[in-house]
Amino acid sequence: MPQPTFDPLRALAIGSQAVGLMVIITLDTVLRDAARPWQGVTLAVMLAFALGIAVMRRYRRNQARKRQAERAEEENK
C-alpha cells in the first residue's frame, strides 16, 4: 500500500517535539536554575504525546489492514 504524501500524524509528532524543545529552551532562558522541574514536566508531556501518536498510528495501520483483508475476502467470493 503506497504511503500518502502528507501524513498528519507525522506532522503533529514533529510539531509537538519542536514546540516541546522550544519550551524547554525558553524555560532554561527565563527561569535559569529553577527550570529543571518544569523541563522534566515538559519532557514527560512530550513523551506522553509521542506515545499517544504512536498508538494512533498503529490503530490506523491496523484498521487499514483490516479493511484491505475484508476487500480481498470479498474479491475471493
PDB file of C-alpha atoms in Angstrom:
ATOM      1  CA  MET A   1       0.000   0.000   0.000  1.00  0.00           C
ATOM      2  CA  PRO A   2       1.598   3.330  -1.022  1.00  0.00           C
ATOM      3  CA  GLN A   3       2.303   5.893   1.670  1.00  0.00           C
ATOM      4  CA  PRO A   4       0.330   9.146   1.480  1.00  0.00           C
ATOM      5  CA  THR A   5       2.371  12.197   0.583  1.00  0.00           C
ATOM      6  CA  PHE A   6       1.217  14.091   3.676  1.00  0.00           C
ATOM      7  CA  ASP A   7       0.836  12.261   6.976  1.00  0.00           C
ATOM      8  CA  PRO A   8      -0.958  14.468   9.518  1.00  0.00           C
ATOM      9  CA  LEU A   9       0.160  12.321  12.442  1.00  0.00           C
ATOM     10  CA  ARG A  10       3.798  12.657  11.401  1.00  0.00           C
ATOM     11  CA  ALA A  11       3.381  16.420  11.082  1.00  0.00           C
ATOM     12  CA  LEU A  12       1.730  16.504  14.513  1.00  0.00           C
ATOM     13  CA  ALA A  13       4.593  14.493  16.021  1.00  0.00           C
ATOM     14  CA  ILE A  14       7.251  16.732  14.510  1.00  0.00           C
ATOM     15  CA  GLY A  15       5.385  19.890  15.518  1.00  0.00           C
ATOM     16  CA  SER A  16       4.844  18.737  19.096  1.00  0.00           C
ATOM     17  CA  GLN A  17       8.512  17.836  19.505  1.00  0.00           C
ATOM     18  CA  ALA A  18       9.563  21.211  18.099  1.00  0.00           C
ATOM     19  CA  VAL A  19       7.220  23.048  20.461  1.00  0.00           C
ATOM     20  CA  GLY A  20       8.477  20.976  23.391  1.00  0.00           C
ATOM     21  CA  LEU A  21      12.084  21.787  22.555  1.00  0.00           C
ATOM     22  CA  MET A  22      11.266  25.493  22.313  1.00  0.00           C
ATOM     23  CA  VAL A  23       9.501  25.358  25.686  1.00  0.00           C
ATOM     24  CA  ILE A  24      12.485  23.639  27.308  1.00  0.00           C
ATOM     25  CA  ILE A  25      14.909  26.219  25.900  1.00  0.00           C
ATOM     26  CA  THR A  26      12.612  29.088  26.904  1.00  0.00           C
ATOM     27  CA  LEU A  27      12.272  27.720  30.440  1.00  0.00           C
ATOM     28  CA  ASP A  28      16.049  27.481  30.743  1.00  0.00           C
ATOM     29  CA  THR A  29      16.424  31.058  29.493  1.00  0.00           C
ATOM     30  CA  VAL A  30      13.711  32.567  31.702  1.00  0.00           C
ATOM     31  CA  LEU A  31      13.921  30.535  34.899  1.00  0.00           C
ATOM     32  CA  ARG A  32      17.601  29.517  34.868  1.00  0.00           C
ATOM     33  CA  ASP A  33      18.194  27.037  37.738  1.00  0.00           C
ATOM     34  CA  ALA A  34      14.507  26.835  38.684  1.00  0.00           C
ATOM     35  CA  ALA A  35      13.703  25.480  35.232  1.00  0.00           C
ATOM     36  CA  ARG A  36      14.790  21.881  35.925  1.00  0.00           C
ATOM     37  CA  PRO A  37      11.490  20.567  37.334  1.00  0.00           C
ATOM     38  CA  TRP A  38       9.475  22.301  34.618  1.00  0.00           C
ATOM     39  CA  GLN A  39      11.765  20.958  31.938  1.00  0.00           C
ATOM     40  CA  GLY A  40      11.152  17.476  33.337  1.00  0.00           C
ATOM     41  CA  VAL A  41       7.412  18.038  33.195  1.00  0.00           C
ATOM     42  CA  THR A  42       7.722  19.293  29.624  1.00  0.00           C
ATOM     43  CA  LEU A  43       9.743  16.224  28.664  1.00  0.00           C
ATOM     44  CA  ALA A  44       7.150  13.940  30.264  1.00  0.00           C
ATOM     45  CA  VAL A  45       4.373  15.667  28.311  1.00  0.00           C
ATOM     46  CA  MET A  46       6.395  15.339  25.109  1.00  0.00           C
ATOM     47  CA  LEU A  47       6.889  11.613  25.715  1.00  0.00           C
ATOM     48  CA  ALA A  48       3.207  11.083  26.535  1.00  0.00           C
ATOM     49  CA  PHE A  49       2.208  12.928  23.370  1.00  0.00           C
ATOM     50  CA  ALA A  50       4.641  10.842  21.286  1.00  0.00           C
ATOM     51  CA  LEU A  51       3.242   7.655  22.811  1.00  0.00           C
ATOM     52  CA  GLY A  52      -0.308   8.761  22.023  1.00  0.00           C
ATOM     53  CA  ILE A  53       0.640   9.476  18.414  1.00  0.00           C
ATOM     54  CA  ALA A  54       2.354   6.092  18.116  1.00  0.00           C
ATOM     55  CA  VAL A  55      -0.786   4.355  19.394  1.00  0.00           C
ATOM     56  CA  MET A  56      -2.963   6.301  16.941  1.00  0.00           C
ATOM     57  CA  ARG A  57      -0.631   5.395  14.061  1.00  0.00           C
ATOM     58  CA  ARG A  58      -0.744   1.706  15.000  1.00  0.00           C
ATOM     59  CA  TYR A  59      -4.545   1.808  15.301  1.00  0.00           C
ATOM     60  CA  ARG A  60      -4.940   3.439  11.881  1.00  0.00           C
ATOM     61  CA  ARG A  61      -2.493   0.985  10.303  1.00  0.00           C
ATOM     62  CA  ASN A  62      -4.359  -1.980  11.789  1.00  0.00           C
ATOM     63  CA  GLN A  63      -7.688  -0.585  10.611  1.00  0.00           C
ATOM     64  CA  ALA A  64      -6.306  -0.179   7.081  1.00  0.00           C
ATOM     65  CA  ARG A  65      -5.014  -3.763   7.114  1.00  0.00           C
ATOM     66  CA  LYS A  66      -8.384  -4.991   8.325  1.00  0.00           C
ATOM     67  CA  ARG A  67     -10.202  -3.120   5.532  1.00  0.00           C
ATOM     68  CA  GLN A  68      -7.728  -4.451   2.969  1.00  0.00           C
ATOM     69  CA  ALA A  69      -8.228  -8.024   4.195  1.00  0.00           C
ATOM     70  CA  GLU A  70     -12.010  -7.594   4.039  1.00  0.00           C
ATOM     71  CA  ARG A  71     -11.763  -6.304   0.460  1.00  0.00           C
ATOM     72  CA  ALA A  72      -9.547  -9.223  -0.534  1.00  0.00           C
ATOM     73  CA  GLU A  73     -12.025 -11.642   1.048  1.00  0.00           C
ATOM     74  CA  GLU A  74     -14.913 -10.036  -0.847  1.00  0.00           C
ATOM     75  CA  GLU A  75     -12.996 -10.362  -4.122  1.00  0.00           C
ATOM     76  CA  ASN A  76     -12.340 -14.062  -3.487  1.00  0.00           C
ATOM     77  CA  LYS A  77     -16.029 -14.894  -3.053  1.00  0.00           C
TER      78      LYS A  77
END
